[in-house]
PDB file of N, CA and C in Angstrom:
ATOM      1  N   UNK F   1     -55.680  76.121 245.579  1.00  0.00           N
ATOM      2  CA  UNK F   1     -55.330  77.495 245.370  1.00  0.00           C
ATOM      3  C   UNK F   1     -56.104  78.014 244.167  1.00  0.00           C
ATOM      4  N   UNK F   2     -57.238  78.695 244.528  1.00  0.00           N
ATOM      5  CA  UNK F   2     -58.353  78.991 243.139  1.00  0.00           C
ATOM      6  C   UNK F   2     -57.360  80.553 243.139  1.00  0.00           C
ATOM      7  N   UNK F   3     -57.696  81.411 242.168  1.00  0.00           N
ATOM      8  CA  UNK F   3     -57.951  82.961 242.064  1.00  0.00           C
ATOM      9  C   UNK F   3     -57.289  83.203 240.056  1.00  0.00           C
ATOM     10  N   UNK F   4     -57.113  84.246 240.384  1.00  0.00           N
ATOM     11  CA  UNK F   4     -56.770  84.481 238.723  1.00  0.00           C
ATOM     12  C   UNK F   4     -55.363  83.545 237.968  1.00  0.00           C
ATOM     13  N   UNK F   5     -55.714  83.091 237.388  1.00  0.00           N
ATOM     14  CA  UNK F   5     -54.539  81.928 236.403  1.00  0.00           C
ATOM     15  C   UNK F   5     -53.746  83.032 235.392  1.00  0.00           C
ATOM     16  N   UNK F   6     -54.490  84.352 235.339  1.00  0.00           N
ATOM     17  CA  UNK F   6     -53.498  85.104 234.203  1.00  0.00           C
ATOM     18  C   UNK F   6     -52.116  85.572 234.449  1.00  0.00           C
ATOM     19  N   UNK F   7     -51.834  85.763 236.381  1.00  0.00           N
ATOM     20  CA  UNK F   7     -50.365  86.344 236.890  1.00  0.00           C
ATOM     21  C   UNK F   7     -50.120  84.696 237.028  1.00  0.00           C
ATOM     22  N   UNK F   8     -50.595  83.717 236.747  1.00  0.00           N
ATOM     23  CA  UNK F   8     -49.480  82.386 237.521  1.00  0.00           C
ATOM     24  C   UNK F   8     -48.930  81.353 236.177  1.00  0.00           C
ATOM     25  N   UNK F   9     -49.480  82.067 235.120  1.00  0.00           N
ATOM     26  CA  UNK F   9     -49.365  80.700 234.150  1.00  0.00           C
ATOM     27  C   UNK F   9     -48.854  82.023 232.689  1.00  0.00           C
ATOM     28  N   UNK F  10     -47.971  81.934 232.035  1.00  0.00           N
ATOM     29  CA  UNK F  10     -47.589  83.006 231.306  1.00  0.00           C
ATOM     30  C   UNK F  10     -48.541  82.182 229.696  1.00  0.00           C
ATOM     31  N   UNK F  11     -49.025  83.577 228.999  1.00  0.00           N
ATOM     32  CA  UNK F  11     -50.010  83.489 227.518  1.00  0.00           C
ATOM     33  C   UNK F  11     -49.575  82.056 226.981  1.00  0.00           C
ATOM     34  N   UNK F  12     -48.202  82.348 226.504  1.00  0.00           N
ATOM     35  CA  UNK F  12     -47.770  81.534 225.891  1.00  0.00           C
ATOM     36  C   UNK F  12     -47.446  79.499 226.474  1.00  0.00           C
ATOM     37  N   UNK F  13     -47.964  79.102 227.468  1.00  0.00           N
ATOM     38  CA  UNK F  13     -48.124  78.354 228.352  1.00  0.00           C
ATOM     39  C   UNK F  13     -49.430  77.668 228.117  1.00  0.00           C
ATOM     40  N   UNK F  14     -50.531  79.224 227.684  1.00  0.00           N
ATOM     41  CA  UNK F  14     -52.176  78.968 227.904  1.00  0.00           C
ATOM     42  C   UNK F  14     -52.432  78.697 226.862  1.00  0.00           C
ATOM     43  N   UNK F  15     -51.498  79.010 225.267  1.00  0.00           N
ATOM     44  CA  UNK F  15     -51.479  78.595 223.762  1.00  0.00           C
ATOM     45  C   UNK F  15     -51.493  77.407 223.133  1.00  0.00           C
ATOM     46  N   UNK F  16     -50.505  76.647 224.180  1.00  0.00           N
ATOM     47  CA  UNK F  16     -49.288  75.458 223.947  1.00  0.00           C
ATOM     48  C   UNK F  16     -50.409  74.537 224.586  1.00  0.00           C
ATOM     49  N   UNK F  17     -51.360  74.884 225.737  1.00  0.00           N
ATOM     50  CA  UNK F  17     -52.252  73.679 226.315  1.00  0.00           C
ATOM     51  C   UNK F  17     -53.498  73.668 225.337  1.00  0.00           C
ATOM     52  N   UNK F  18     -53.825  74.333 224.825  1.00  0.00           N
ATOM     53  CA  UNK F  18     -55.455  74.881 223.954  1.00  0.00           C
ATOM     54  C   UNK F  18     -54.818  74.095 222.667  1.00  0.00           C
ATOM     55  N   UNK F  19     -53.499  74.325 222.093  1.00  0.00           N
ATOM     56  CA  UNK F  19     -52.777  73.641 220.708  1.00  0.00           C
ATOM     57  C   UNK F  19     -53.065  72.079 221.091  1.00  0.00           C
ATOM     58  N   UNK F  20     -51.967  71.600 222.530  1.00  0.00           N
ATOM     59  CA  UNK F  20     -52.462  70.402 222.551  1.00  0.00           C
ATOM     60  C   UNK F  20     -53.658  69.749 223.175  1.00  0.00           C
ATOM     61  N   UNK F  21     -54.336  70.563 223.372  1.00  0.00           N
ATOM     62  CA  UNK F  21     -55.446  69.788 223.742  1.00  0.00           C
ATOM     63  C   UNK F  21     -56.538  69.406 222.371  1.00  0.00           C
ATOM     64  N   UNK F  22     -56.264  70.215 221.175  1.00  0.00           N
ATOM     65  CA  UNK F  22     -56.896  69.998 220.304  1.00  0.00           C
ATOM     66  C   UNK F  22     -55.873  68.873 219.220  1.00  0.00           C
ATOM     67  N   UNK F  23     -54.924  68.983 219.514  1.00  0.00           N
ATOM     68  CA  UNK F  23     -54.211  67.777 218.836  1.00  0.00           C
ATOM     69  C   UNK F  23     -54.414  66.282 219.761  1.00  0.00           C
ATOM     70  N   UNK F  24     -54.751  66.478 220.914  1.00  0.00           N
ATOM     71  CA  UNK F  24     -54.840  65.177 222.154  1.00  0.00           C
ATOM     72  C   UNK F  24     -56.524  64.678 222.030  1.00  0.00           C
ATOM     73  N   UNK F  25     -57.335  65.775 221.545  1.00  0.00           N
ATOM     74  CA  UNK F  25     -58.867  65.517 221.986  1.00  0.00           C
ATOM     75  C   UNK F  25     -59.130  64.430 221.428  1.00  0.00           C
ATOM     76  N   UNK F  26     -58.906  64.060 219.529  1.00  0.00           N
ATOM     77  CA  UNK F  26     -59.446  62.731 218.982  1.00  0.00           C
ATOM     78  C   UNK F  26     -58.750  61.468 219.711  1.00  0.00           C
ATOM     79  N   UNK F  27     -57.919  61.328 220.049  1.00  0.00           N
ATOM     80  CA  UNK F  27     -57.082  60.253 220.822  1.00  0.00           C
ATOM     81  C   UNK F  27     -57.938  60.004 222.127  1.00  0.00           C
ATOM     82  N   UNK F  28     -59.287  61.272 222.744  1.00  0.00           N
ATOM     83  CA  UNK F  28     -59.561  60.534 224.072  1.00  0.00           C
ATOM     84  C   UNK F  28     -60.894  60.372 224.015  1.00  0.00           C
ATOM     85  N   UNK F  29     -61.110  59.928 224.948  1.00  0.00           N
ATOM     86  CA  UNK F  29     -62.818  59.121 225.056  1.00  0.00           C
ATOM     87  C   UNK F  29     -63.446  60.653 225.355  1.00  0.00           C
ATOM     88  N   UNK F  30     -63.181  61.724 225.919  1.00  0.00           N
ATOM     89  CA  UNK F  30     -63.721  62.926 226.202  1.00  0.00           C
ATOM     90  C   UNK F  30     -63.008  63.854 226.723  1.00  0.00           C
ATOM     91  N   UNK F  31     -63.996  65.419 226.237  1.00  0.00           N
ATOM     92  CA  UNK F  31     -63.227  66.370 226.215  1.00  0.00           C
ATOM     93  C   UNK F  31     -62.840  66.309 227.384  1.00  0.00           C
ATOM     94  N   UNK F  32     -62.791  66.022 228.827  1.00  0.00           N
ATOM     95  CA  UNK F  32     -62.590  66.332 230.072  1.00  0.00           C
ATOM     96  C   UNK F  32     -61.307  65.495 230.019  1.00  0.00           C
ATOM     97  N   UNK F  33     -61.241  64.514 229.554  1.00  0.00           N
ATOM     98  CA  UNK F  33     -60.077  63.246 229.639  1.00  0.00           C
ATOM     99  C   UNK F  33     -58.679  63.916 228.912  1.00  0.00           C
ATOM    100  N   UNK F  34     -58.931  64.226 227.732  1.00  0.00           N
ATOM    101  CA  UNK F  34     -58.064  65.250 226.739  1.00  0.00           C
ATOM    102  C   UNK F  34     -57.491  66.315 227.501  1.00  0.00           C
ATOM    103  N   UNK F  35     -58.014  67.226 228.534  1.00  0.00           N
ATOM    104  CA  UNK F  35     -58.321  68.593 229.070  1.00  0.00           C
ATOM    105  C   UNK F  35     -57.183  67.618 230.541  1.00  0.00           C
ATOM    106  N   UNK F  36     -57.611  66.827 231.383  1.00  0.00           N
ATOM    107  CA  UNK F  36     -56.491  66.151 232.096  1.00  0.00           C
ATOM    108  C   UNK F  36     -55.694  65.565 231.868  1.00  0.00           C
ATOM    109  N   UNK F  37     -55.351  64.866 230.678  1.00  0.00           N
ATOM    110  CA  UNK F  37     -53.989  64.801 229.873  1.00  0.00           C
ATOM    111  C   UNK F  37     -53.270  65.775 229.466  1.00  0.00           C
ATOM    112  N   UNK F  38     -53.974  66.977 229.311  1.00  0.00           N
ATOM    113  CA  UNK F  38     -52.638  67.958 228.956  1.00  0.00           C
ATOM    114  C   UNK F  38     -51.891  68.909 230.511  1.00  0.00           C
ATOM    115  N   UNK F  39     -52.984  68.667 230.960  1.00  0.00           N
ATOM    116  CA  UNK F  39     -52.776  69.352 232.627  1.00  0.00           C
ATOM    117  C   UNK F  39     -51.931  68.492 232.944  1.00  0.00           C
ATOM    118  N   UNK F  40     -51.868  67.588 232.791  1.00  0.00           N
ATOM    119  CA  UNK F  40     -50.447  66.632 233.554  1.00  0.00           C
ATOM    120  C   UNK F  40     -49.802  66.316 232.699  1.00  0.00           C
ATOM    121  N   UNK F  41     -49.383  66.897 231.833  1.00  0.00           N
ATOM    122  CA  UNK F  41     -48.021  67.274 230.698  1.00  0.00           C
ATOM    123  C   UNK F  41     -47.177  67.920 230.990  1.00  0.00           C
ATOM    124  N   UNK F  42     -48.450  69.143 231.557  1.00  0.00           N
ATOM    125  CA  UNK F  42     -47.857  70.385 231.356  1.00  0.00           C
ATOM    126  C   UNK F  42     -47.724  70.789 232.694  1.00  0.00           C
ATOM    127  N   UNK F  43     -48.128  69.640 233.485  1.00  0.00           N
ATOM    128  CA  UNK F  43     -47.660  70.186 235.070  1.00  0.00           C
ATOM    129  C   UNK F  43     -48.558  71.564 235.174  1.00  0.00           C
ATOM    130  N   UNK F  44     -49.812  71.422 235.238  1.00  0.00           N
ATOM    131  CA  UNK F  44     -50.691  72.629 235.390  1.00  0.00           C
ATOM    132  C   UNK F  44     -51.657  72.338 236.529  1.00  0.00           C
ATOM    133  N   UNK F  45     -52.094  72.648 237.373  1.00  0.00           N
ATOM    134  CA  UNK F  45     -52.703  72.585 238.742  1.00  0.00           C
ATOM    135  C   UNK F  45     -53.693  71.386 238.593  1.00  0.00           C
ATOM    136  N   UNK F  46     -54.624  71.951 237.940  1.00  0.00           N
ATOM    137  CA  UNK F  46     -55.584  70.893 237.791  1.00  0.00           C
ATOM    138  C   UNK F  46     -56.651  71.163 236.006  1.00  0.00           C
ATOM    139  N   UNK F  47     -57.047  70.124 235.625  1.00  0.00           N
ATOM    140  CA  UNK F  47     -57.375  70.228 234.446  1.00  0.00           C
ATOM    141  C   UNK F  47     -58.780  71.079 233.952  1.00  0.00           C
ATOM    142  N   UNK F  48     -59.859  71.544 235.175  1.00  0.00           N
ATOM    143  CA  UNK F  48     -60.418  73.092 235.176  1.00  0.00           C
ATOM    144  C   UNK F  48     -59.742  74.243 234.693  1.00  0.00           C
ATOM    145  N   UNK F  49     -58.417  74.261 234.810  1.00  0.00           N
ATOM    146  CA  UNK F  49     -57.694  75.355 234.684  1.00  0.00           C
ATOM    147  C   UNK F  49     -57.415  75.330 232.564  1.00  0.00           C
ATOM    148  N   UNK F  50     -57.488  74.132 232.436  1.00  0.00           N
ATOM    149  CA  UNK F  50     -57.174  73.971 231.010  1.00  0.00           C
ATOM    150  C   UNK F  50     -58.923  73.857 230.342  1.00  0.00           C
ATOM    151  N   UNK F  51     -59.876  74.015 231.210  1.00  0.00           N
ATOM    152  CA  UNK F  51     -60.978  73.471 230.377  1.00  0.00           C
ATOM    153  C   UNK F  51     -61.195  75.158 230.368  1.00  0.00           C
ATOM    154  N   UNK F  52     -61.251  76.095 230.715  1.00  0.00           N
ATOM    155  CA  UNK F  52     -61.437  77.608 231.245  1.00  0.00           C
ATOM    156  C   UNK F  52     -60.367  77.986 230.025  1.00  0.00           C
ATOM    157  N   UNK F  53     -58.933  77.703 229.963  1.00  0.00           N
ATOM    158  CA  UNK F  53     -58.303  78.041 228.425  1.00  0.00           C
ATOM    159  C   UNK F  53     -58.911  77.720 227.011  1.00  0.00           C
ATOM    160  N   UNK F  54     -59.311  76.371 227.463  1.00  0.00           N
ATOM    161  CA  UNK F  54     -59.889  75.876 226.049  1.00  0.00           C
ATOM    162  C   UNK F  54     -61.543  76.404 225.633  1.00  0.00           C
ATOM    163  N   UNK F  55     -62.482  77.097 226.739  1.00  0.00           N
ATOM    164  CA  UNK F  55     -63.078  77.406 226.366  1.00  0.00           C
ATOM    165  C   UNK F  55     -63.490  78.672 225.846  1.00  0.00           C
ATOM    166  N   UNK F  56     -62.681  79.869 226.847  1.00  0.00           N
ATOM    167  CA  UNK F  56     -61.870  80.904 226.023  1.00  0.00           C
ATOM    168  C   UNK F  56     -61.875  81.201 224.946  1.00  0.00           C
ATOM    169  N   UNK F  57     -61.013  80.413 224.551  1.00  0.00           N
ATOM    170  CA  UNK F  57     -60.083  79.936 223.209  1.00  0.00           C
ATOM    171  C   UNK F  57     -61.136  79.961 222.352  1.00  0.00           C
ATOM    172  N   UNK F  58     -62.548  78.971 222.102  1.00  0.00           N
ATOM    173  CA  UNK F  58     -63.625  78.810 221.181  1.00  0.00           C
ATOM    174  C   UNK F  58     -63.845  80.031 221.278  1.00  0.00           C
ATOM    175  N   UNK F  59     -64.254  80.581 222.660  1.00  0.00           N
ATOM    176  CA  UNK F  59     -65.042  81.922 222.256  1.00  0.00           C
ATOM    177  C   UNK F  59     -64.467  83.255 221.323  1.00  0.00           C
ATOM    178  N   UNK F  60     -63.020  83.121 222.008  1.00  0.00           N
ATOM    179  CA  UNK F  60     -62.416  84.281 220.934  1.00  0.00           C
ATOM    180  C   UNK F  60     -62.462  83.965 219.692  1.00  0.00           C
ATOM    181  N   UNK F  61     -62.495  82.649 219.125  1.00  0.00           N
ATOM    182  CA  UNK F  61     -62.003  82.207 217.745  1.00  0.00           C
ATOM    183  C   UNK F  61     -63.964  82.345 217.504  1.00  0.00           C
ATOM    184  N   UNK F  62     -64.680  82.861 218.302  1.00  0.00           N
ATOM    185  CA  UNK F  62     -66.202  82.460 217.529  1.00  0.00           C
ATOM    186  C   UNK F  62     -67.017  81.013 217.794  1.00  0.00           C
ATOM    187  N   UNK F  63     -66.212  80.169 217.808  1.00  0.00           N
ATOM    188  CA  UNK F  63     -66.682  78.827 217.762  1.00  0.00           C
ATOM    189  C   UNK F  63     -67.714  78.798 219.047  1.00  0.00           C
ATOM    190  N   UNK F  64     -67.834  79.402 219.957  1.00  0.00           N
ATOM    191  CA  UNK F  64     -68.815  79.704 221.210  1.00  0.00           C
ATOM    192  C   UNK F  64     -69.249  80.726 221.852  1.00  0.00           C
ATOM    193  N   UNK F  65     -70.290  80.806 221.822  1.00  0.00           N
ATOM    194  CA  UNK F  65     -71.045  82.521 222.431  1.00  0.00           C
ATOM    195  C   UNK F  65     -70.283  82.766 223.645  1.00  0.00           C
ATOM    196  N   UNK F  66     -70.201  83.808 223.654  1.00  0.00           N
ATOM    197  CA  UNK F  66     -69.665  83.912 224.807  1.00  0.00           C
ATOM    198  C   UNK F  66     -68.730  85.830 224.833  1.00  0.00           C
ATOM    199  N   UNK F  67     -68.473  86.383 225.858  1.00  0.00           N
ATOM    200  CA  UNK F  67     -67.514  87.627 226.160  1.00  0.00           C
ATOM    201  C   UNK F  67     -66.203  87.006 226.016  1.00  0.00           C
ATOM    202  N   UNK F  68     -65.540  87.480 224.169  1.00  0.00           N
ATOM    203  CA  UNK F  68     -64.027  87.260 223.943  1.00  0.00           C
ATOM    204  C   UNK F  68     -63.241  88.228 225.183  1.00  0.00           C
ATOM    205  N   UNK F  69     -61.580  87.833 225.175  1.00  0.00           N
ATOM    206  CA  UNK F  69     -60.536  88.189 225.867  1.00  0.00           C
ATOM    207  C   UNK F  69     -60.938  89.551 225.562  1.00  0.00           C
ATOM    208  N   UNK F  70     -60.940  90.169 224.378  1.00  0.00           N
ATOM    209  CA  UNK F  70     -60.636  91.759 223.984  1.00  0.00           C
ATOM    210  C   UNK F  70     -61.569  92.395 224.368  1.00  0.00           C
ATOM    211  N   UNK F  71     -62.754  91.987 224.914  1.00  0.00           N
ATOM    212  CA  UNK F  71     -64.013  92.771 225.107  1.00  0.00           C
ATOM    213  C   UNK F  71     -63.954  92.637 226.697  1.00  0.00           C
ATOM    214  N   UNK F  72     -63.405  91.482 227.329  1.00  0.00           N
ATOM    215  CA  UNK F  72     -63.111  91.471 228.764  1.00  0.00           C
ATOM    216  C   UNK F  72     -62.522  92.714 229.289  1.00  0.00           C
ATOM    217  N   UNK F  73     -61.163  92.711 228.816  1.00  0.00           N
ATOM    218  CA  UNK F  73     -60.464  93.724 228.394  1.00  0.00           C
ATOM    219  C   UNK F  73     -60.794  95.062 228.537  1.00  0.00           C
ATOM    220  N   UNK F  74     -61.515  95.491 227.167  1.00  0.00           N
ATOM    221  CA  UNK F  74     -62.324  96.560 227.684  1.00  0.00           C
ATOM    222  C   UNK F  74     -62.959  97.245 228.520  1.00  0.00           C
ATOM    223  N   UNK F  75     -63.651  96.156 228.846  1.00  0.00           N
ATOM    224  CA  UNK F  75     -64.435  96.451 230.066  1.00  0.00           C
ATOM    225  C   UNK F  75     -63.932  96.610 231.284  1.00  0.00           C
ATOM    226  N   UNK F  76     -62.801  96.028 231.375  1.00  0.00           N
ATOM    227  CA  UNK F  76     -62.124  96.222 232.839  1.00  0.00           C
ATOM    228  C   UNK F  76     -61.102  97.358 232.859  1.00  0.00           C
ATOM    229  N   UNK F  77     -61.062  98.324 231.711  1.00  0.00           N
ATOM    230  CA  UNK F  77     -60.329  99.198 231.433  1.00  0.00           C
ATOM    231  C   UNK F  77     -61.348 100.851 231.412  1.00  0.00           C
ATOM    232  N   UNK F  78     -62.605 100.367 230.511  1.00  0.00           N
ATOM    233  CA  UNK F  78     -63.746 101.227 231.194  1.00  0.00           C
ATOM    234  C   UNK F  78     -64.342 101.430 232.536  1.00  0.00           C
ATOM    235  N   UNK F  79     -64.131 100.431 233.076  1.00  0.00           N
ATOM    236  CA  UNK F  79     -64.552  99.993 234.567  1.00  0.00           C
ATOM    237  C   UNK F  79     -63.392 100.792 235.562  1.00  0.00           C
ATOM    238  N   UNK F  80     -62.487 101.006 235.284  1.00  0.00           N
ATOM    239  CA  UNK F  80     -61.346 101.164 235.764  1.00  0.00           C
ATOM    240  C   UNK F  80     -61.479 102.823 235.252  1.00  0.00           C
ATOM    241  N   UNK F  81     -61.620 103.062 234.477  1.00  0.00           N
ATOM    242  CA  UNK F  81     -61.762 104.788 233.821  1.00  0.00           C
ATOM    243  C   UNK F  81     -62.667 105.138 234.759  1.00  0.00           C
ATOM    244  N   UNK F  82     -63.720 104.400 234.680  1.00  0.00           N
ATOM    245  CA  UNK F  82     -65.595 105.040 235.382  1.00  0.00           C
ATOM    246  C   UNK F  82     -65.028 105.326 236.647  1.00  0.00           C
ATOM    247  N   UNK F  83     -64.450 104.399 237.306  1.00  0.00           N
ATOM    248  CA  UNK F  83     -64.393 104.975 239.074  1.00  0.00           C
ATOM    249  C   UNK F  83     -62.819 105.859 239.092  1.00  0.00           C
ATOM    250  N   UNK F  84     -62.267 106.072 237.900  1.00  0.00           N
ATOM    251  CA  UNK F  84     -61.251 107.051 238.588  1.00  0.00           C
ATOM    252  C   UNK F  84     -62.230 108.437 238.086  1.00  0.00           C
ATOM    253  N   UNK F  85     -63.012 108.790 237.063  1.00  0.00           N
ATOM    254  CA  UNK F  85     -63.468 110.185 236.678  1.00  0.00           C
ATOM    255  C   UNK F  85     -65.214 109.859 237.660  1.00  0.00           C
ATOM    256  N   UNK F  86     -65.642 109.472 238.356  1.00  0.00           N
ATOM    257  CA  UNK F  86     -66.441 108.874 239.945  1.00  0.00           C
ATOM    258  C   UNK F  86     -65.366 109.612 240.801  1.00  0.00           C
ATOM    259  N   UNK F  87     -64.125 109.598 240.695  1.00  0.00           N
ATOM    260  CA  UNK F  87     -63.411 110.128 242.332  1.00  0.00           C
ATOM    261  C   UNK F  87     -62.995 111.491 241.498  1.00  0.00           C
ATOM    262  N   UNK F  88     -62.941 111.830 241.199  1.00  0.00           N
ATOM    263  CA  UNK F  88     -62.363 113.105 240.336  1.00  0.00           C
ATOM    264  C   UNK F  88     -63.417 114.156 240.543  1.00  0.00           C
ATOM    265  N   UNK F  89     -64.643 113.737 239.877  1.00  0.00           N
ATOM    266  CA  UNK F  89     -65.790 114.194 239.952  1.00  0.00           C
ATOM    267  C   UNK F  89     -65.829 114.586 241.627  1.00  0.00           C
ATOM    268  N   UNK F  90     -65.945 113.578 242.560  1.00  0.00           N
ATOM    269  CA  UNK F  90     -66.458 113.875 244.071  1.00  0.00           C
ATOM    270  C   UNK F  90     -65.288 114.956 244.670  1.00  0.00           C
ATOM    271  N   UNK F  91     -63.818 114.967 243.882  1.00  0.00           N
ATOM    272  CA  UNK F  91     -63.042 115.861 244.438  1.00  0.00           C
ATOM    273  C   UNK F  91     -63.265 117.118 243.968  1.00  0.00           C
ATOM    274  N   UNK F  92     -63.897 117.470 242.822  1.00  0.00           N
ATOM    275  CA  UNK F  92     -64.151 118.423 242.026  1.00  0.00           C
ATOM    276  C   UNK F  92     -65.790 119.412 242.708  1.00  0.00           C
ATOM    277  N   UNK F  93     -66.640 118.164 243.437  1.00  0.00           N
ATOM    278  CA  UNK F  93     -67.311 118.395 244.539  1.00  0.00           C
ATOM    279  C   UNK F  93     -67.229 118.960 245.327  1.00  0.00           C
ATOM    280  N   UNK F  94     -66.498 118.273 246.028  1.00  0.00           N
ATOM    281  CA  UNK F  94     -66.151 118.469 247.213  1.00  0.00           C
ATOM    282  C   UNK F  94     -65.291 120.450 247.256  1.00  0.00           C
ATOM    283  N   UNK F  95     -64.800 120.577 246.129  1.00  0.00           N
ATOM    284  CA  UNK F  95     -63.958 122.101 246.623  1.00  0.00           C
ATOM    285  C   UNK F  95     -65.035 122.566 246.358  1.00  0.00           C
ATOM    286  N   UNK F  96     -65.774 122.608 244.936  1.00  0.00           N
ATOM    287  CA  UNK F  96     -67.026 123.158 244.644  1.00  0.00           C
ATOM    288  C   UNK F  96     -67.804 123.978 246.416  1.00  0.00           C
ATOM    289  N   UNK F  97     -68.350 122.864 247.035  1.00  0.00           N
ATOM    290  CA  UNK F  97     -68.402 123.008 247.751  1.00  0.00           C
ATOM    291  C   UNK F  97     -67.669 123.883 249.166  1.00  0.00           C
ATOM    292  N   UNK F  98     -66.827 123.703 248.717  1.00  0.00           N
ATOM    293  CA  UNK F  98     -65.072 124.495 249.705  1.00  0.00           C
ATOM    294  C   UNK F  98     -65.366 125.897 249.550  1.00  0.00           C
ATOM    295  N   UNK F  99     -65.172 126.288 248.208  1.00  0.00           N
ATOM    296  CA  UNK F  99     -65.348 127.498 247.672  1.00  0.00           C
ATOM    297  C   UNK F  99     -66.408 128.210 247.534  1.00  0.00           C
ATOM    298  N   UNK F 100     -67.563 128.059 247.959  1.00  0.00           N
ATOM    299  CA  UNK F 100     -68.872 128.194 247.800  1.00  0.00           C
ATOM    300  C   UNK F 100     -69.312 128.828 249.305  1.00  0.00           C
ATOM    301  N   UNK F 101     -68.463 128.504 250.024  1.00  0.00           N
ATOM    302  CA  UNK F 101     -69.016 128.640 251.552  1.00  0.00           C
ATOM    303  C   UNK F 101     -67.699 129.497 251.705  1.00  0.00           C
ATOM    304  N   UNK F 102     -66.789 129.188 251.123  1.00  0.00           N
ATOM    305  CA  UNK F 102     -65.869 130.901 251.271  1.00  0.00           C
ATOM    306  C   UNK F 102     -66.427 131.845 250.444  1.00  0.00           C
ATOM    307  N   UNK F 103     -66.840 132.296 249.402  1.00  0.00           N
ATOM    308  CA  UNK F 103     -67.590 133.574 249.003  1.00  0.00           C
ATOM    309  C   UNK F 103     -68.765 133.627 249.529  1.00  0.00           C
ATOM    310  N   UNK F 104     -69.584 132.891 250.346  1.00  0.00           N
ATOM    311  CA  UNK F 104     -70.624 133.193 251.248  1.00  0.00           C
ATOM    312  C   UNK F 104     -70.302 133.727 252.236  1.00  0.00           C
ATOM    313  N   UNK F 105     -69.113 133.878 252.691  1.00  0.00           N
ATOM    314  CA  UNK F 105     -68.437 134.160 254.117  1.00  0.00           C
ATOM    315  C   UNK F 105     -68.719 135.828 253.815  1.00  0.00           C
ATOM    316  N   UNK F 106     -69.173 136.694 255.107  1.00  0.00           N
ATOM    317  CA  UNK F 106     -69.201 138.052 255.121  1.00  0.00           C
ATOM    318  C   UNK F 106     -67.813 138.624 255.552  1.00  0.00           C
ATOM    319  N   UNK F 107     -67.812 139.601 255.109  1.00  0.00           N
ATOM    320  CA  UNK F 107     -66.532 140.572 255.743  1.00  0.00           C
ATOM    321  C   UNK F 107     -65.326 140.032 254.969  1.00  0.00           C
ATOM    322  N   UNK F 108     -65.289 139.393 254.500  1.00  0.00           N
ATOM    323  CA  UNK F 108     -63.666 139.059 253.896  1.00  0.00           C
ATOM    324  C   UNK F 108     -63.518 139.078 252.710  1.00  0.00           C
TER     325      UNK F 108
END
């Protein structure tokens, strides 16, 4: 079952695995090993799902290049603005148009 982990797994869930996975990491032979030890702690699908938190996690904190949560964010909130004032615009068209061909109309 792949798709978005943000409606199935609540913040505070995604905190508690990134906390222990950095308290579990020196204890394992590798980050992937650490990253499936906490997935089966925490009863979490599979340990991709915790390597995708934990890498996140660096990026917001800086520790890795990368597009932080808050700028994701953004963007899917601009993205989301652009195509509602995109349909606004074409309705704003569209009468434009409406009205344009009624004062062209003769006799009335």
């Amino acid at each position: 079952m792949s798709g978005n982990t943000h409606k199935r797994y609540p913040a505070e869930l995604k905190q508690r695995a990134v906390r222990m996975y950095a308290e579990m990491r020196p204890d394992q032979a590798t980050d992937w090993a650490a990253m499936a030890r906490v997935a089966e702690l925490l009863r979490i699908s599979t340990a991709e799902t915790v390597r995708k938190w934990v890498r996140q996690a660096e990026i917001d904190q800086g520790a890795r290049p990368g597009t932080t949560s808050e700028e994701s964010a953004e963007l899917k909130r601009l993205k989301r603005e652009n195509a509602e004032l995109k349909r606004a615009n074409a309705i704003l068209k569209a009468a434009s148009v409406f009205f344009a061909a009624e004062l062209d109309r003769p006799g009335q």
